[in-house]
């Protein structure tokens, strides 16, 4: 499948997510992933790709509504709701497969997450479990090289995983993800990254770690 074809099919599904057509987005992204996967069914791992660009963060920063990505309501947890578009100019090479696989899996996870939030508890449970599984896969694809791939993608995935575990009252797991987010946010301050510490993109993540993760992070060990 050519890079432009992957981008086109992904971006159609992104539009479906943006308009609330989650089932259509899930169908489109699932089909795209089935076509995109290698014949052995194994996704490209982070160690198989040595390119620095383009990355998942690069694609995020090409989005149409960057200014609003960090907006949140002070009395509500911040959920990263923005499906990632793939630039149509992106070439499909060994240097881009890792980023593309991560984006497709993340967008599919997000579609399931949003479908869960729009359904009643019983109907949405299947989508919640699928979202958790897919976010875990997306995180695994990027975690071995997140210093190269960028911070926002990993923060968004950790953030949404923490919220799903909070929904399940699994505070131990939520705390693990908040701790990882805090470490990354501190690292952004300490190093010269592509995302400056004061970037609006990070506002929601700071908010969640300090507001909802704070009591867990400060809690003494049992």
PDB file of C-alpha atoms in Angstrom:
ATOM      1  CA  UNK A   1       0.000   0.000   0.000  1.00  0.00           C
ATOM      2  CA  UNK A   2       1.451   3.391  -0.963  1.00  0.00           C
ATOM      3  CA  UNK A   3       1.986   6.053   1.692  1.00  0.00           C
ATOM      4  CA  UNK A   4      -0.526   8.404   0.055  1.00  0.00           C
ATOM      5  CA  UNK A   5      -3.166   5.651   0.086  1.00  0.00           C
ATOM      6  CA  UNK A   6      -2.567   4.939   3.770  1.00  0.00           C
ATOM      7  CA  UNK A   7      -2.763   8.653   4.550  1.00  0.00           C
ATOM      8  CA  UNK A   8      -5.994   9.013   2.575  1.00  0.00           C
ATOM      9  CA  UNK A   9      -7.701   6.083   4.271  1.00  0.00           C
ATOM     10  CA  UNK A  10      -6.482   7.096   7.709  1.00  0.00           C
ATOM     11  CA  UNK A  11      -7.581  10.694   7.219  1.00  0.00           C
ATOM     12  CA  UNK A  12     -11.070   9.635   6.101  1.00  0.00           C
ATOM     13  CA  UNK A  13     -11.368   7.739   9.393  1.00  0.00           C
ATOM     14  CA  UNK A  14     -10.056  10.767  11.284  1.00  0.00           C
ATOM     15  CA  UNK A  15     -12.882  12.820   9.767  1.00  0.00           C
ATOM     16  CA  UNK A  16     -15.347  10.159  10.948  1.00  0.00           C
ATOM     17  CA  UNK A  17     -13.946  10.424  14.484  1.00  0.00           C
ATOM     18  CA  UNK A  18     -14.222  14.199  14.377  1.00  0.00           C
ATOM     19  CA  UNK A  19     -17.903  13.963  13.384  1.00  0.00           C
ATOM     20  CA  UNK A  20     -18.774  11.270  15.923  1.00  0.00           C
ATOM     21  CA  UNK A  21     -19.074   8.377  13.451  1.00  0.00           C
ATOM     22  CA  UNK A  22     -16.972   6.095  15.633  1.00  0.00           C
ATOM     23  CA  UNK A  23     -18.150   2.747  14.268  1.00  0.00           C
ATOM     24  CA  UNK A  24     -17.365   3.851  10.721  1.00  0.00           C
ATOM     25  CA  UNK A  25     -13.940   5.037  11.847  1.00  0.00           C
ATOM     26  CA  UNK A  26     -13.282   1.716  13.610  1.00  0.00           C
ATOM     27  CA  UNK A  27     -14.226  -0.217  10.481  1.00  0.00           C
ATOM     28  CA  UNK A  28     -12.027   1.947   8.248  1.00  0.00           C
ATOM     29  CA  UNK A  29      -8.992   1.879  10.529  1.00  0.00           C
ATOM     30  CA  UNK A  30      -9.311  -1.864  11.158  1.00  0.00           C
ATOM     31  CA  UNK A  31      -9.357  -2.520   7.406  1.00  0.00           C
ATOM     32  CA  UNK A  32      -6.422  -0.174   6.897  1.00  0.00           C
ATOM     33  CA  UNK A  33      -4.387  -1.955   9.572  1.00  0.00           C
ATOM     34  CA  UNK A  34      -5.175  -5.375   8.139  1.00  0.00           C
ATOM     35  CA  UNK A  35      -3.906  -4.215   4.757  1.00  0.00           C
ATOM     36  CA  UNK A  36      -0.903  -2.448   6.237  1.00  0.00           C
ATOM     37  CA  UNK A  37       0.327  -5.257   8.492  1.00  0.00           C
ATOM     38  CA  UNK A  38       3.189  -7.372   7.169  1.00  0.00           C
ATOM     39  CA  UNK A  39       2.263 -10.865   6.011  1.00  0.00           C
ATOM     40  CA  UNK A  40       3.566 -12.371   9.248  1.00  0.00           C
ATOM     41  CA  UNK A  41       1.119 -10.179  11.167  1.00  0.00           C
ATOM     42  CA  UNK A  42       3.834  -8.492  13.226  1.00  0.00           C
ATOM     43  CA  UNK A  43       3.908  -4.730  13.536  1.00  0.00           C
ATOM     44  CA  UNK A  44       7.180  -2.935  12.919  1.00  0.00           C
ATOM     45  CA  UNK A  45       8.946  -2.502  16.263  1.00  0.00           C
ATOM     46  CA  UNK A  46      10.744   0.626  17.371  1.00  0.00           C
ATOM     47  CA  UNK A  47      14.142  -1.064  17.118  1.00  0.00           C
ATOM     48  CA  UNK A  48      13.645  -1.781  13.412  1.00  0.00           C
ATOM     49  CA  UNK A  49      13.424   1.876  12.440  1.00  0.00           C
ATOM     50  CA  UNK A  50      16.340   4.267  12.804  1.00  0.00           C
ATOM     51  CA  UNK A  51      14.838   7.381  11.251  1.00  0.00           C
ATOM     52  CA  UNK A  52      14.280  10.518  13.280  1.00  0.00           C
ATOM     53  CA  UNK A  53      11.650  12.021  10.959  1.00  0.00           C
ATOM     54  CA  UNK A  54       8.855  11.862  10.163  1.00  0.00           C
ATOM     55  CA  UNK A  55       7.578  10.890  13.588  1.00  0.00           C
ATOM     56  CA  UNK A  56       4.192  10.571  15.237  1.00  0.00           C
ATOM     57  CA  UNK A  57       4.771  13.990  16.820  1.00  0.00           C
ATOM     58  CA  UNK A  58       5.632  15.436  13.416  1.00  0.00           C
ATOM     59  CA  UNK A  59       2.210  14.316  12.159  1.00  0.00           C
ATOM     60  CA  UNK A  60       0.490  15.700  15.264  1.00  0.00           C
ATOM     61  CA  UNK A  61       2.154  19.073  14.762  1.00  0.00           C
ATOM     62  CA  UNK A  62       0.895  19.187  11.170  1.00  0.00           C
ATOM     63  CA  UNK A  63      -2.696  19.069  12.469  1.00  0.00           C
ATOM     64  CA  UNK A  64      -5.250  21.709  11.616  1.00  0.00           C
ATOM     65  CA  UNK A  65      -6.215  22.688  15.161  1.00  0.00           C
ATOM     66  CA  UNK A  66      -2.927  22.724  17.055  1.00  0.00           C
ATOM     67  CA  UNK A  67      -3.882  25.843  19.011  1.00  0.00           C
ATOM     68  CA  UNK A  68      -6.737  24.031  20.744  1.00  0.00           C
ATOM     69  CA  UNK A  69      -5.053  20.725  21.537  1.00  0.00           C
ATOM     70  CA  UNK A  70      -4.207  21.632  25.111  1.00  0.00           C
ATOM     71  CA  UNK A  71      -7.554  23.189  26.002  1.00  0.00           C
ATOM     72  CA  UNK A  72      -9.468  21.681  28.899  1.00  0.00           C
ATOM     73  CA  UNK A  73     -12.143  22.460  31.458  1.00  0.00           C
ATOM     74  CA  UNK A  74     -10.636  23.044  34.902  1.00  0.00           C
ATOM     75  CA  UNK A  75     -13.169  20.811  36.636  1.00  0.00           C
ATOM     76  CA  UNK A  76     -12.789  17.890  34.211  1.00  0.00           C
ATOM     77  CA  UNK A  77      -9.951  15.493  33.401  1.00  0.00           C
ATOM     78  CA  UNK A  78      -8.258  16.306  30.119  1.00  0.00           C
ATOM     79  CA  UNK A  79      -8.657  13.607  27.491  1.00  0.00           C
ATOM     80  CA  UNK A  80      -6.606  13.775  24.310  1.00  0.00           C
ATOM     81  CA  UNK A  81      -9.421  13.526  21.740  1.00  0.00           C
ATOM     82  CA  UNK A  82      -7.584  14.499  18.572  1.00  0.00           C
ATOM     83  CA  UNK A  83      -7.110  11.738  16.014  1.00  0.00           C
ATOM     84  CA  UNK A  84      -3.848  12.096  14.108  1.00  0.00           C
ATOM     85  CA  UNK A  85      -3.819  12.897  10.414  1.00  0.00           C
ATOM     86  CA  UNK A  86      -1.041  11.552   8.215  1.00  0.00           C
ATOM     87  CA  UNK A  87       0.335  14.096   5.702  1.00  0.00           C
ATOM     88  CA  UNK A  88      -0.523  13.023   2.158  1.00  0.00           C
ATOM     89  CA  UNK A  89       3.074  13.745   1.153  1.00  0.00           C
ATOM     90  CA  UNK A  90       4.398  11.071   3.503  1.00  0.00           C
ATOM     91  CA  UNK A  91       6.381   8.426   1.651  1.00  0.00           C
ATOM     92  CA  UNK A  92       5.972   4.796   2.688  1.00  0.00           C
ATOM     93  CA  UNK A  93       9.501   3.591   3.458  1.00  0.00           C
ATOM     94  CA  UNK A  94      11.218   1.585   6.161  1.00  0.00           C
ATOM     95  CA  UNK A  95      11.907   4.924   7.803  1.00  0.00           C
ATOM     96  CA  UNK A  96       8.213   5.798   8.192  1.00  0.00           C
ATOM     97  CA  UNK A  97       6.564   2.440   8.917  1.00  0.00           C
ATOM     98  CA  UNK A  98       6.989   2.728  12.677  1.00  0.00           C
ATOM     99  CA  UNK A  99       5.324   6.137  12.864  1.00  0.00           C
ATOM    100  CA  UNK A 100       2.479   5.087  10.539  1.00  0.00           C
ATOM    101  CA  UNK A 101       1.781   1.881  12.480  1.00  0.00           C
ATOM    102  CA  UNK A 102       1.707   3.822  15.747  1.00  0.00           C
ATOM    103  CA  UNK A 103      -0.692   6.427  14.357  1.00  0.00           C
ATOM    104  CA  UNK A 104      -3.105   3.851  12.921  1.00  0.00           C
ATOM    105  CA  UNK A 105      -3.209   1.918  16.196  1.00  0.00           C
ATOM    106  CA  UNK A 106      -3.596   5.100  18.283  1.00  0.00           C
ATOM    107  CA  UNK A 107      -6.459   6.369  16.116  1.00  0.00           C
ATOM    108  CA  UNK A 108      -8.225   3.015  16.379  1.00  0.00           C
ATOM    109  CA  UNK A 109      -7.777   3.072  20.171  1.00  0.00           C
ATOM    110  CA  UNK A 110      -9.150   6.613  20.300  1.00  0.00           C
ATOM    111  CA  UNK A 111     -12.205   5.657  18.240  1.00  0.00           C
ATOM    112  CA  UNK A 112     -12.975   2.815  20.664  1.00  0.00           C
ATOM    113  CA  UNK A 113     -12.353   5.137  23.634  1.00  0.00           C
ATOM    114  CA  UNK A 114     -14.771   7.749  22.333  1.00  0.00           C
ATOM    115  CA  UNK A 115     -17.328   5.069  21.426  1.00  0.00           C
ATOM    116  CA  UNK A 116     -17.106   3.790  25.016  1.00  0.00           C
ATOM    117  CA  UNK A 117     -17.775   7.290  26.355  1.00  0.00           C
ATOM    118  CA  UNK A 118     -20.799   7.683  24.069  1.00  0.00           C
ATOM    119  CA  UNK A 119     -22.392   4.320  25.009  1.00  0.00           C
ATOM    120  CA  UNK A 120     -24.095   3.003  28.090  1.00  0.00           C
ATOM    121  CA  UNK A 121     -21.812   1.089  30.453  1.00  0.00           C
ATOM    122  CA  UNK A 122     -22.762  -2.429  29.301  1.00  0.00           C
ATOM    123  CA  UNK A 123     -22.529  -1.679  25.588  1.00  0.00           C
ATOM    124  CA  UNK A 124     -19.323   0.292  26.000  1.00  0.00           C
ATOM    125  CA  UNK A 125     -17.335  -2.215  28.052  1.00  0.00           C
ATOM    126  CA  UNK A 126     -16.069  -4.065  24.989  1.00  0.00           C
ATOM    127  CA  UNK A 127     -14.858  -0.799  23.457  1.00  0.00           C
ATOM    128  CA  UNK A 128     -13.158   0.198  26.708  1.00  0.00           C
ATOM    129  CA  UNK A 129     -11.171  -3.043  26.836  1.00  0.00           C
ATOM    130  CA  UNK A 130     -10.223  -2.732  23.161  1.00  0.00           C
ATOM    131  CA  UNK A 131      -9.113   0.866  23.710  1.00  0.00           C
ATOM    132  CA  UNK A 132      -6.859  -0.173  26.604  1.00  0.00           C
ATOM    133  CA  UNK A 133      -5.326  -2.994  24.573  1.00  0.00           C
ATOM    134  CA  UNK A 134      -4.720  -0.786  21.527  1.00  0.00           C
ATOM    135  CA  UNK A 135      -3.272   2.119  23.537  1.00  0.00           C
ATOM    136  CA  UNK A 136      -0.891  -0.418  25.120  1.00  0.00           C
ATOM    137  CA  UNK A 137       0.191  -1.562  21.650  1.00  0.00           C
ATOM    138  CA  UNK A 138       0.654   2.022  20.437  1.00  0.00           C
ATOM    139  CA  UNK A 139       2.709   2.792  23.535  1.00  0.00           C
ATOM    140  CA  UNK A 140       4.844  -0.306  23.055  1.00  0.00           C
ATOM    141  CA  UNK A 141       5.557   0.699  19.451  1.00  0.00           C
ATOM    142  CA  UNK A 142       6.911   4.080  20.561  1.00  0.00           C
ATOM    143  CA  UNK A 143       8.237   3.549  24.081  1.00  0.00           C
ATOM    144  CA  UNK A 144      11.580   2.095  23.021  1.00  0.00           C
ATOM    145  CA  UNK A 145      12.382   5.253  21.051  1.00  0.00           C
ATOM    146  CA  UNK A 146      10.190   8.014  22.422  1.00  0.00           C
ATOM    147  CA  UNK A 147      13.141  10.392  22.757  1.00  0.00           C
ATOM    148  CA  UNK A 148      13.440  10.201  18.974  1.00  0.00           C
ATOM    149  CA  UNK A 149       9.759   9.916  18.079  1.00  0.00           C
ATOM    150  CA  UNK A 150       8.661  12.851  20.226  1.00  0.00           C
ATOM    151  CA  UNK A 151       6.893  13.414  23.506  1.00  0.00           C
ATOM    152  CA  UNK A 152       3.319  14.381  22.660  1.00  0.00           C
ATOM    153  CA  UNK A 153       2.313  11.025  21.190  1.00  0.00           C
ATOM    154  CA  UNK A 154       3.593   9.112  24.232  1.00  0.00           C
ATOM    155  CA  UNK A 155       2.034  11.613  26.659  1.00  0.00           C
ATOM    156  CA  UNK A 156      -1.324  11.405  24.875  1.00  0.00           C
ATOM    157  CA  UNK A 157      -1.295   7.609  25.002  1.00  0.00           C
ATOM    158  CA  UNK A 158      -0.267   7.469  28.674  1.00  0.00           C
ATOM    159  CA  UNK A 159      -2.839  10.123  29.536  1.00  0.00           C
ATOM    160  CA  UNK A 160      -5.748   8.309  27.913  1.00  0.00           C
ATOM    161  CA  UNK A 161      -4.696   4.998  29.454  1.00  0.00           C
ATOM    162  CA  UNK A 162      -4.630   6.616  32.899  1.00  0.00           C
ATOM    163  CA  UNK A 163      -8.154   7.971  32.388  1.00  0.00           C
ATOM    164  CA  UNK A 164      -9.504   4.574  31.315  1.00  0.00           C
ATOM    165  CA  UNK A 165      -8.009   2.932  34.399  1.00  0.00           C
ATOM    166  CA  UNK A 166      -9.427   5.697  36.596  1.00  0.00           C
ATOM    167  CA  UNK A 167     -12.839   4.876  35.085  1.00  0.00           C
ATOM    168  CA  UNK A 168     -12.333   1.296  36.258  1.00  0.00           C
ATOM    169  CA  UNK A 169     -11.194   2.503  39.718  1.00  0.00           C
ATOM    170  CA  UNK A 170      -7.863   0.818  39.048  1.00  0.00           C
ATOM    171  CA  UNK A 171      -5.879   3.559  40.750  1.00  0.00           C
ATOM    172  CA  UNK A 172      -2.669   1.541  40.942  1.00  0.00           C
ATOM    173  CA  UNK A 173      -2.473   1.280  37.163  1.00  0.00           C
ATOM    174  CA  UNK A 174      -3.551   4.904  36.728  1.00  0.00           C
ATOM    175  CA  UNK A 175      -0.753   5.937  39.092  1.00  0.00           C
ATOM    176  CA  UNK A 176       1.812   4.082  37.008  1.00  0.00           C
ATOM    177  CA  UNK A 177       0.818   6.053  33.933  1.00  0.00           C
ATOM    178  CA  UNK A 178       0.712   9.374  35.814  1.00  0.00           C
ATOM    179  CA  UNK A 179       4.225   8.692  37.113  1.00  0.00           C
ATOM    180  CA  UNK A 180       5.491   8.057  33.595  1.00  0.00           C
ATOM    181  CA  UNK A 181       3.807  11.250  32.387  1.00  0.00           C
ATOM    182  CA  UNK A 182       5.412  13.234  35.186  1.00  0.00           C
ATOM    183  CA  UNK A 183       8.852  11.853  34.297  1.00  0.00           C
ATOM    184  CA  UNK A 184       8.401  12.850  30.657  1.00  0.00           C
ATOM    185  CA  UNK A 185       7.148  16.340  31.538  1.00  0.00           C
ATOM    186  CA  UNK A 186      10.181  16.863  33.780  1.00  0.00           C
ATOM    187  CA  UNK A 187      12.423  15.614  30.979  1.00  0.00           C
ATOM    188  CA  UNK A 188      10.891  18.132  28.562  1.00  0.00           C
ATOM    189  CA  UNK A 189      11.831  20.931  30.959  1.00  0.00           C
ATOM    190  CA  UNK A 190      15.366  19.587  31.378  1.00  0.00           C
ATOM    191  CA  UNK A 191      16.266  18.913  27.760  1.00  0.00           C
ATOM    192  CA  UNK A 192      16.124  20.752  24.461  1.00  0.00           C
ATOM    193  CA  UNK A 193      13.116  19.041  22.869  1.00  0.00           C
ATOM    194  CA  UNK A 194      11.055  19.939  19.825  1.00  0.00           C
ATOM    195  CA  UNK A 195       8.148  20.721  22.173  1.00  0.00           C
ATOM    196  CA  UNK A 196       8.979  23.678  24.471  1.00  0.00           C
ATOM    197  CA  UNK A 197       7.951  23.316  28.161  1.00  0.00           C
ATOM    198  CA  UNK A 198       5.400  26.148  27.862  1.00  0.00           C
ATOM    199  CA  UNK A 199       3.765  24.773  24.720  1.00  0.00           C
ATOM    200  CA  UNK A 200      -0.046  24.821  24.804  1.00  0.00           C
ATOM    201  CA  UNK A 201       0.000  21.199  23.693  1.00  0.00           C
ATOM    202  CA  UNK A 202       1.141  20.216  27.168  1.00  0.00           C
ATOM    203  CA  UNK A 203      -1.405  22.141  29.257  1.00  0.00           C
ATOM    204  CA  UNK A 204      -3.876  19.289  29.573  1.00  0.00           C
ATOM    205  CA  UNK A 205      -1.180  16.808  30.541  1.00  0.00           C
ATOM    206  CA  UNK A 206       0.186  19.127  33.244  1.00  0.00           C
ATOM    207  CA  UNK A 207      -3.374  19.619  34.487  1.00  0.00           C
ATOM    208  CA  UNK A 208      -4.088  15.893  34.824  1.00  0.00           C
ATOM    209  CA  UNK A 209      -0.803  14.997  36.493  1.00  0.00           C
ATOM    210  CA  UNK A 210      -1.098  17.802  39.030  1.00  0.00           C
ATOM    211  CA  UNK A 211      -4.851  17.624  39.632  1.00  0.00           C
ATOM    212  CA  UNK A 212      -5.728  13.952  39.352  1.00  0.00           C
ATOM    213  CA  UNK A 213      -2.365  12.285  39.649  1.00  0.00           C
ATOM    214  CA  UNK A 214      -1.126  14.422  42.502  1.00  0.00           C
ATOM    215  CA  UNK A 215      -2.910  12.599  45.324  1.00  0.00           C
ATOM    216  CA  UNK A 216      -1.821   9.230  43.947  1.00  0.00           C
ATOM    217  CA  UNK A 217       1.764  10.303  43.400  1.00  0.00           C
ATOM    218  CA  UNK A 218       2.006  11.691  46.923  1.00  0.00           C
ATOM    219  CA  UNK A 219       0.376   8.707  48.592  1.00  0.00           C
ATOM    220  CA  UNK A 220       2.742   6.664  50.805  1.00  0.00           C
ATOM    221  CA  UNK A 221       3.522   3.163  49.729  1.00  0.00           C
ATOM    222  CA  UNK A 222       1.444   0.470  51.397  1.00  0.00           C
TER     223      UNK A 222
END
